[in-house]
Amino acid sequence: MESLNLPAILTPDFGLFFWMLIAFLVVFVLLAKFGFPVITGMVEERKNFIDDSLRKAHEAQERLANIQQEGESILQEAREKQAQILKEAAESRDAIVEQAQQKARAEGARLLDEAKAAIEQEKKAAIADIRQQVATLSVDIAEKVLRQNLRDDKSQMDLIDRMLDGATAN
């Protein structure tokens, strides 16, 4: 094997190998006592942080799903209330229109009755006025006829006799 002439680093002699092993063991013991617990603690802490973050993200996702579901239910409830309010408004509008139409019909009937009553009263007044005028005219005509027929005493006496005979006959 000596014929190969490999560098000393590849074929260390026993003394170098011993010191390297001692240095390695010292470093390993120092790392095992001080370094590895810190590193494993940091890794464990990081693992716990990641697990906690994943758990919180899962909870947040569940809350978001619940909030979305609540939002949908609130939106559905709002739509139902809107439909109910619109229905009530339409019913109220229809009732108001019907009430206004009934008032208008009643007012029209009242005005028609008042107009009929006014027309009837005007008719009665006109008939009474016509009767008054006819009576006045009849009296005037009768007076003129009687004056003409009763110009002398004899015709007056004849008229009086006829009237008395007609009155006693009744």
Rosetta silent file (secondary structure, phi, psi, omega in degrees, C-alpha in Angstrom):
SEQUENCE: MESLNLPAILTPDFGLFFWMLIAFLVVFVLLAKFGFPVITGMVEERKNFIDDSLRKAHEAQERLANIQQEGESILQEAREKQAQILKEAAESRDAIVEQAQQKARAEGARLLDEAKAAIEQEKKAAIADIRQQVATLSVDIAEKVLRQNLRDDKSQMDLIDRMLDGATAN
SCORE:     score description
SCORE:     0.000 S_00000001
   1 L     0.000  -18.448 -179.704    0.000    0.000    0.000 S_00000001
   2 L   -71.530  -13.308 -178.332    2.822    2.372    0.340 S_00000001
   3 L   -73.832  -14.295 -175.793    3.229    2.456   -3.250 S_00000001
   4 L   -81.279  -31.198  179.607    0.206    4.629   -3.697 S_00000001
   5 L    56.084   62.549  178.737    1.531    7.767   -1.942 S_00000001
   6 L   -83.838  154.598  179.377   -1.732    9.256   -0.872 S_00000001
   7 L   -63.497  159.018 -173.840   -1.775   12.595    0.915 S_00000001
   8 L   -68.343  -27.883 -178.693   -1.552   12.556    4.706 S_00000001
   9 L   -69.471  -28.831 -179.671   -5.069   13.892    5.181 S_00000001
  10 L   -84.620  -25.367  178.930   -6.528   10.846    3.502 S_00000001
  11 L  -127.659   76.105 -176.425   -4.423    8.427    5.434 S_00000001
  12 L   -71.110  150.596  175.502   -3.992    9.951    8.899 S_00000001
  13 L   -85.081  174.565 -170.490   -1.650    8.351   11.326 S_00000001
  14 H   -63.345  -39.392 -178.880   -2.849    7.204   14.716 S_00000001
  15 H   -62.519  -47.569  178.902   -1.874   10.375   16.684 S_00000001
  16 H   -63.799  -41.453  179.848   -3.771   12.696   14.363 S_00000001
  17 H   -62.892  -39.747  179.499   -6.725   10.342   14.389 S_00000001
  18 H   -63.288  -48.276 -178.265   -6.711   10.297   18.205 S_00000001
  19 H   -67.731  -34.548  177.072   -6.672   14.078   18.545 S_00000001
  20 H   -65.832  -39.997  179.228   -9.327   14.461   15.917 S_00000001
  21 H   -66.688  -40.548  178.421  -11.505   11.986   17.785 S_00000001
  22 H   -64.446  -45.421  179.977  -10.950   13.820   21.089 S_00000001
  23 H   -62.298  -40.540  179.281  -11.774   17.195   19.476 S_00000001
  24 H   -64.041  -43.209 -179.743  -14.863   15.660   17.889 S_00000001
  25 H   -66.020  -39.123  178.538  -16.003   14.197   21.203 S_00000001
  26 H   -64.548  -46.612  179.171  -15.429   17.515   23.032 S_00000001
  27 H   -63.466  -40.817 -179.230  -17.373   19.426   20.395 S_00000001
  28 H   -65.573  -41.584  179.281  -20.043   16.729   20.401 S_00000001
  29 H   -65.913  -44.096  178.217  -20.343   16.802   24.202 S_00000001
  30 H   -61.860  -44.170  178.613  -20.490   20.619   24.224 S_00000001
  31 H   -65.298  -40.777 -179.127  -23.093   20.582   21.486 S_00000001
  32 H   -66.014  -36.601 -177.959  -25.018   17.795   23.225 S_00000001
  33 H   -80.826  -41.885 -173.480  -24.965   19.650   26.533 S_00000001
  34 H  -112.987  -36.265 -172.708  -25.532   23.233   25.317 S_00000001
  35 H   -85.015  -49.712 -175.851  -26.313   23.324   21.609 S_00000001
  36 H   -63.802  -40.425  177.887  -28.695   20.460   20.932 S_00000001
  37 H   -62.427  -38.456  178.853  -31.153   21.316   23.742 S_00000001
  38 H   -66.543  -44.333 -179.358  -31.350   24.894   22.488 S_00000001
  39 H   -65.528  -46.691  179.250  -31.744   23.729   18.896 S_00000001
  40 H   -65.831  -34.800  175.944  -34.312   21.073   19.791 S_00000001
  41 H   -63.862  -42.434  178.683  -36.101   23.594   22.030 S_00000001
  42 H   -66.624  -40.426  178.024  -36.232   26.074   19.147 S_00000001
  43 H   -64.561  -43.844  178.808  -37.403   23.351   16.773 S_00000001
  44 H   -63.823  -42.770  178.076  -40.038   22.247   19.306 S_00000001
  45 H   -62.326  -41.628  178.612  -41.064   25.865   19.875 S_00000001
  46 H   -65.893  -41.333  178.181  -41.295   26.400   16.122 S_00000001
  47 H   -61.982  -44.679  178.326  -43.301   23.160   15.773 S_00000001
  48 H   -63.045  -40.345  178.689  -45.656   24.303   18.554 S_00000001
  49 H   -63.177  -43.317  179.355  -45.972   27.725   16.920 S_00000001
  50 H   -66.103  -43.772  177.916  -46.771   26.126   13.558 S_00000001
  51 H   -61.302  -43.501  178.539  -49.254   23.714   15.175 S_00000001
  52 H   -63.355  -42.554  178.462  -50.843   26.589   17.070 S_00000001
  53 H   -63.521  -41.480  177.422  -50.979   28.675   13.897 S_00000001
  54 H   -64.057  -41.914  178.502  -52.571   25.792   11.997 S_00000001
  55 H   -63.073  -44.423  179.049  -55.102   25.288   14.805 S_00000001
  56 H   -64.646  -39.296  177.858  -55.891   29.019   14.862 S_00000001
  57 H   -63.691  -40.136  177.966  -56.172   29.065   11.065 S_00000001
  58 H   -64.448  -44.189  177.546  -58.551   26.107   11.236 S_00000001
  59 H   -62.586  -41.593  179.278  -60.618   27.847   13.939 S_00000001
  60 H   -63.975  -38.496  178.495  -60.594   31.065   11.894 S_00000001
  61 H   -65.794  -40.966  177.185  -61.723   29.126    8.858 S_00000001
  62 H   -64.658  -42.611  177.392  -64.541   27.539   10.878 S_00000001
  63 H   -62.612  -40.620  178.644  -65.518   30.953   12.262 S_00000001
  64 H   -63.040  -41.526  177.140  -65.453   32.390    8.761 S_00000001
  65 H   -62.920  -42.576  177.840  -67.686   29.554    7.568 S_00000001
  66 H   -63.426  -41.868  179.745  -70.024   30.208   10.529 S_00000001
  67 H   -64.969  -40.661  177.716  -69.994   33.937    9.813 S_00000001
  68 H   -64.090  -41.146  178.785  -70.755   33.286    6.155 S_00000001
  69 H   -64.840  -44.260  177.490  -73.570   30.955    7.146 S_00000001
  70 H   -62.782  -40.233  178.198  -74.910   33.528    9.627 S_00000001
  71 H   -61.837  -42.002  177.643  -74.575   36.209    6.965 S_00000001
  72 H   -63.697  -42.531 -179.846  -76.567   34.090    4.533 S_00000001
  73 H   -66.916  -39.448  177.355  -79.232   33.422    7.160 S_00000001
  74 H   -64.608  -41.516  178.486  -79.375   37.129    8.055 S_00000001
  75 H   -64.012  -41.727  177.877  -79.601   37.998    4.364 S_00000001
  76 H   -63.912  -42.667  178.066  -82.367   35.437    3.878 S_00000001
  77 H   -63.090  -40.406  178.503  -84.195   36.791    6.925 S_00000001
  78 H   -64.741  -39.231  177.591  -83.814   40.334    5.579 S_00000001
  79 H   -63.806  -42.199  178.827  -85.216   39.223    2.220 S_00000001
  80 H   -63.579  -42.721  178.330  -88.177   37.595    3.965 S_00000001
  81 H   -64.040  -39.954  178.548  -88.783   40.735    6.033 S_00000001
  82 H   -61.673  -44.960  178.804  -88.517   42.858    2.893 S_00000001
  83 H   -62.198  -41.509  178.927  -91.072   40.638    1.144 S_00000001
  84 H   -63.452  -44.763 -179.945  -93.352   40.830    4.187 S_00000001
  85 H   -63.517  -42.661  178.559  -93.026   44.619    4.373 S_00000001
  86 H   -63.825  -38.895  178.598  -93.731   44.945    0.638 S_00000001
  87 H   -64.509  -45.481  178.962  -96.762   42.670    1.008 S_00000001
  88 H   -63.573  -39.150  178.667  -98.053   44.699    3.958 S_00000001
  89 H   -64.144  -41.438  178.702  -97.428   47.933    2.056 S_00000001
  90 H   -64.662  -43.478  178.195  -99.369   46.606   -0.951 S_00000001
  91 H   -62.814  -42.190  178.822 -102.235   45.509    1.302 S_00000001
  92 H   -63.316  -43.442  178.542 -102.210   48.879    3.050 S_00000001
  93 H   -60.786  -45.685 -179.957 -102.164   50.669   -0.297 S_00000001
  94 H   -62.296  -40.566  178.772 -105.077   48.570   -1.551 S_00000001
  95 H   -64.728  -41.632  179.285 -107.020   49.233    1.653 S_00000001
  96 H   -64.642  -42.754  179.129 -106.372   52.977    1.402 S_00000001
  97 H   -63.083  -44.850  179.603 -107.431   53.002   -2.262 S_00000001
  98 H   -62.051  -42.512  179.231 -110.581   51.014   -1.448 S_00000001
  99 H   -63.521  -41.947  178.789 -111.369   53.330    1.459 S_00000001
 100 H   -64.527  -39.126  178.690 -110.839   56.392   -0.757 S_00000001
 101 H   -65.872  -41.134  178.369 -113.110   54.889   -3.427 S_00000001
 102 H   -63.598  -41.646  177.739 -115.795   54.161   -0.819 S_00000001
 103 H   -62.490  -42.445 -179.861 -115.520   57.736    0.478 S_00000001
 104 H   -63.768  -42.928  178.203 -115.746   59.057   -3.065 S_00000001
 105 H   -62.859  -44.156 -179.863 -118.828   56.909   -3.761 S_00000001
 106 H   -63.431  -43.040  179.213 -120.440   58.007   -0.490 S_00000001
 107 H   -64.911  -40.183  177.545 -119.617   61.647   -1.192 S_00000001
 108 H   -63.026  -42.948  179.078 -120.960   61.298   -4.748 S_00000001
 109 H   -64.367  -41.618  178.578 -124.170   59.717   -3.453 S_00000001
 110 H   -62.717  -45.809  179.140 -124.521   62.455   -0.840 S_00000001
 111 H   -63.258  -38.338  178.425 -123.960   65.182   -3.429 S_00000001
 112 H   -65.122  -42.941  177.410 -126.447   63.475   -5.766 S_00000001
 113 H   -62.758  -42.952  178.242 -129.034   63.275   -2.968 S_00000001
 114 H   -62.888  -41.018  179.252 -128.432   66.927   -2.095 S_00000001
 115 H   -64.955  -41.991  177.903 -128.758   67.891   -5.758 S_00000001
 116 H   -61.885  -43.933  179.583 -131.989   65.876   -6.052 S_00000001
 117 H   -63.201  -41.377  179.226 -133.323   67.509   -2.889 S_00000001
 118 H   -65.184  -40.145  178.898 -132.340   70.959   -4.177 S_00000001
 119 H   -65.047  -42.938  179.491 -133.970   70.214   -7.542 S_00000001
 120 H   -62.507  -41.918  179.376 -137.128   68.960   -5.794 S_00000001
 121 H   -66.050  -41.975  177.884 -137.232   72.065   -3.619 S_00000001
 122 H   -63.179  -38.501  179.152 -136.689   74.310   -6.640 S_00000001
 123 H   -63.361  -46.740  178.836 -139.432   72.385   -8.438 S_00000001
 124 H   -62.505  -40.711  179.310 -141.821   72.831   -5.510 S_00000001
 125 H   -65.036  -40.736  179.226 -140.923   76.498   -5.278 S_00000001
 126 H   -65.490  -41.894  178.802 -141.439   76.911   -9.025 S_00000001
 127 H   -64.166  -43.022  179.065 -144.802   75.091   -8.846 S_00000001
 128 H   -62.594  -40.760  179.110 -145.864   77.213   -5.873 S_00000001
 129 H   -65.268  -41.508  178.832 -144.787   80.350   -7.738 S_00000001
 130 H   -64.695  -42.482  178.140 -146.653   79.213  -10.848 S_00000001
 131 H   -60.759  -43.183  178.406 -149.766   78.436   -8.748 S_00000001
 132 H   -60.090  -45.386 -179.370 -149.476   81.835   -7.120 S_00000001
 133 H   -66.215  -40.479  178.934 -149.189   83.486  -10.502 S_00000001
 134 H   -64.378  -41.541 -179.585 -152.047   81.346  -11.910 S_00000001
 135 H   -64.693  -44.908  179.111 -154.227   82.189   -8.909 S_00000001
 136 H   -61.367  -45.208 -179.825 -153.427   85.871   -9.184 S_00000001
 137 H   -64.075  -40.267  179.699 -154.039   85.757  -12.917 S_00000001
 138 H   -64.936  -41.389  178.741 -157.275   83.787  -12.404 S_00000001
 139 H   -64.914  -43.036  179.083 -158.515   86.294   -9.854 S_00000001
 140 H   -61.626  -44.342 -179.638 -157.605   89.161  -12.149 S_00000001
 141 H   -65.299  -43.760 -179.452 -159.359   87.496  -15.075 S_00000001
 142 H   -63.091  -40.210  178.849 -162.386   86.632  -12.943 S_00000001
 143 H   -62.309  -42.988 -179.538 -162.516   90.174  -11.653 S_00000001
 144 H   -66.194  -42.009 -179.653 -162.436   91.565  -15.173 S_00000001
 145 H   -65.000  -43.411 -179.083 -165.076   89.072  -16.365 S_00000001
 146 H   -65.733  -39.623  179.133 -167.314   89.836  -13.387 S_00000001
 147 H   -62.534  -40.520 -178.712 -166.933   93.550  -13.840 S_00000001
 148 H   -70.439  -40.576 -177.297 -167.879   93.233  -17.404 S_00000001
 149 H   -77.724  -26.752 -174.723 -170.840   90.922  -16.656 S_00000001
 150 L  -108.799   45.956 -178.523 -171.995   92.803  -13.590 S_00000001
 151 L   -74.718  -31.006 -178.431 -172.095   96.323  -14.905 S_00000001
 152 L  -115.158  171.018 -174.334 -175.618   96.909  -13.957 S_00000001
 153 H   -71.193  -35.402 -177.766 -177.650   96.071  -10.858 S_00000001
 154 H   -63.602  -45.793  179.837 -179.841   93.481  -12.499 S_00000001
 155 H   -65.683  -31.710  178.139 -176.920   91.235  -13.560 S_00000001
 156 H   -68.257  -41.229 -179.111 -175.465   91.537  -10.047 S_00000001
 157 H   -67.826  -38.475  177.358 -178.730   90.387   -8.497 S_00000001
 158 H   -62.783  -42.946  179.448 -178.997   87.459  -10.921 S_00000001
 159 H   -63.673  -41.944 -179.606 -175.483   86.313   -9.996 S_00000001
 160 H   -64.907  -41.708  179.022 -176.261   86.557   -6.266 S_00000001
 161 H   -63.639  -44.493  179.287 -179.411   84.502   -6.685 S_00000001
 162 H   -61.911  -40.462 -179.925 -177.586   81.782   -8.637 S_00000001
 163 H   -68.150  -39.851  178.872 -174.876   81.547   -6.033 S_00000001
 164 H   -67.910  -36.749  177.442 -177.361   81.285   -3.215 S_00000001
 165 H   -66.590  -40.098  179.486 -179.267   78.569   -5.037 S_00000001
 166 H   -68.297  -34.452 -178.533 -175.997   76.643   -5.632 S_00000001
 167 H   -73.915  -37.279 -179.697 -174.969   77.035   -1.969 S_00000001
 168 H   -75.620  -22.995  179.696 -178.321   75.800   -0.598 S_00000001
 169 H   -74.652  -28.005 -179.129 -178.264   72.851   -3.014 S_00000001
 170 L   -80.229    0.000    0.000 -175.031   71.569   -1.619 S_00000001
